[in-house]
Coordinates of C-alpha atoms in Angstrom, one line a residue:
Q1 CA -254.0 73.0 189.6
V2 CA -250.5 71.4 189.7
Q3 CA -247.8 73.2 191.5
L4 CA -244.3 72.2 192.2
V5 CA -243.0 74.4 195.3
E6 CA -239.1 74.6 196.1
S7 CA -237.8 75.4 199.1
G8 CA -234.3 75.1 201.2
G9 CA -232.4 77.6 199.3
G10 CA -230.3 80.3 200.8
L11 CA -226.8 81.8 201.0
V12 CA -224.2 79.6 202.2
Q13 CA -220.3 79.7 202.6
A14 CA -218.1 77.8 199.8
G15 CA -217.6 74.1 201.2
G16 CA -221.2 74.3 203.0
S17 CA -224.4 72.3 202.5
L18 CA -227.6 72.7 201.6
R19 CA -230.7 70.6 201.1
L20 CA -233.7 71.8 198.4
S21 CA -237.0 70.3 198.4
C22 CA -239.8 70.4 195.8
A23 CA -243.4 69.8 197.2
A24 CA -246.0 68.9 194.4
S25 CA -249.6 69.6 194.4
G26 CA -252.3 69.2 192.7
R27 CA -252.1 65.8 191.2
T28 CA -249.3 62.9 192.2
F29 CA -246.1 62.5 190.3
S30 CA -245.2 59.0 191.7
N31 CA -245.5 57.4 188.1
N32 CA -243.1 60.4 186.7
A33 CA -239.2 61.3 186.7
M34 CA -238.5 64.2 187.7
G35 CA -235.8 66.6 187.7
W36 CA -233.9 69.9 188.8
F37 CA -232.2 72.5 186.5
R38 CA -230.5 75.3 187.4
Q39 CA -230.1 79.0 185.9
A40 CA -227.1 81.5 186.5
P41 CA -227.0 85.3 185.8
G42 CA -226.4 85.4 182.0
K43 CA -226.1 81.7 181.6
E44 CA -228.8 79.4 180.0
R45 CA -230.9 76.9 182.2
E46 CA -228.8 73.7 182.5
L47 CA -229.7 70.2 184.0
V48 CA -228.4 69.4 187.1
A49 CA -229.8 66.2 187.7
T50 CA -232.9 63.9 186.9
I51 CA -234.5 60.4 189.1
N52 CA -236.8 57.9 187.6
W53 CA -240.2 57.1 189.0
S54 CA -238.9 54.7 191.7
G55 CA -235.7 56.6 192.3
A56 CA -233.8 53.6 191.2
Y57 CA -232.0 55.5 188.6
T58 CA -230.5 59.0 188.8
H59 CA -228.5 60.9 186.3
Y60 CA -226.4 64.2 187.1
A61 CA -224.3 66.5 185.5
D62 CA -220.6 66.1 185.5
S63 CA -220.4 69.4 187.0
V64 CA -222.1 68.0 190.3
K65 CA -221.4 64.2 190.0
G66 CA -220.2 63.1 193.6
R67 CA -221.5 66.3 195.3
F68 CA -225.0 66.4 195.2
T69 CA -227.8 63.6 195.6
I70 CA -231.2 63.5 194.2
S71 CA -233.7 61.7 196.3
R72 CA -237.8 61.5 196.1
D73 CA -240.6 60.2 198.3
N74 CA -243.8 59.3 196.6
A75 CA -245.4 59.3 199.6
K76 CA -244.9 62.8 200.0
N77 CA -244.6 63.6 195.8
T78 CA -241.5 65.5 196.9
V79 CA -238.0 65.6 195.4
Y80 CA -234.8 66.6 197.1
L81 CA -231.4 67.7 196.0
Q82 CA -228.8 67.5 198.7
M83 CA -226.0 69.5 197.6
N84 CA -223.1 69.1 199.7
S85 CA -219.3 70.7 198.9
L86 CA -220.7 73.7 197.6
K87 CA -218.7 76.1 194.8
P88 CA -219.4 79.8 194.1
E89 CA -219.9 78.3 190.5
D90 CA -223.0 76.4 191.9
T91 CA -225.3 79.9 192.3
A92 CA -228.2 79.7 190.6
I93 CA -231.5 80.0 190.9
Y94 CA -232.9 76.1 191.2
Y95 CA -236.0 74.9 189.6
C96 CA -237.7 71.5 190.0
T97 CA -239.7 70.0 186.8
T98 CA -241.4 67.1 186.1
D99 CA -241.1 64.9 183.3
R100 CA -244.0 63.3 181.2
T101 CA -242.4 59.8 181.1
S102 CA -241.6 57.5 184.1
W103 CA -237.9 57.1 183.0
G104 CA -237.3 60.4 181.8
S105 CA -237.2 61.1 178.2
G106 CA -236.1 64.7 178.6
E107 CA -239.9 65.9 178.0
Y108 CA -240.6 68.3 180.8
E109 CA -244.1 69.4 181.7
Y110 CA -244.3 71.5 185.2
W111 CA -241.6 73.5 186.3
G112 CA -241.6 75.7 189.7
Q113 CA -240.7 79.1 190.6
G114 CA -237.4 78.4 191.7
T115 CA -235.1 79.0 194.3
Q116 CA -232.1 80.9 194.8
V117 CA -229.1 79.1 196.2
T118 CA -225.8 81.7 196.5
V119 CA -222.4 80.5 197.3
S120 CA -219.7 83.0 198.7
S121 CA -215.9 82.2 198.3

């Protein structure tokens, strides 16, 4: 069956960096857009970043633009989220997801279990 496994979360001080990884198994997603969402306590899940199938097109939430970078390695069936200049408000559980389309229609199909990111002030 399809599995998405996130890793790389942890505790970091404000201003620090983390790199999240999401490894997919069970089928290839090289023809699918993928994305990262996050959910902070008491808040709704929000979109962080998306990337199309080739990696040529990316989209970011305004709150992370210029600080986070999404990338992918189709040979490894893996998507990454490089997070720099982290702020306490970035604290959340981060989830990766796959889109049903190659360009990113917003129709998300599979989800990972999430990885906790905690940023201390």
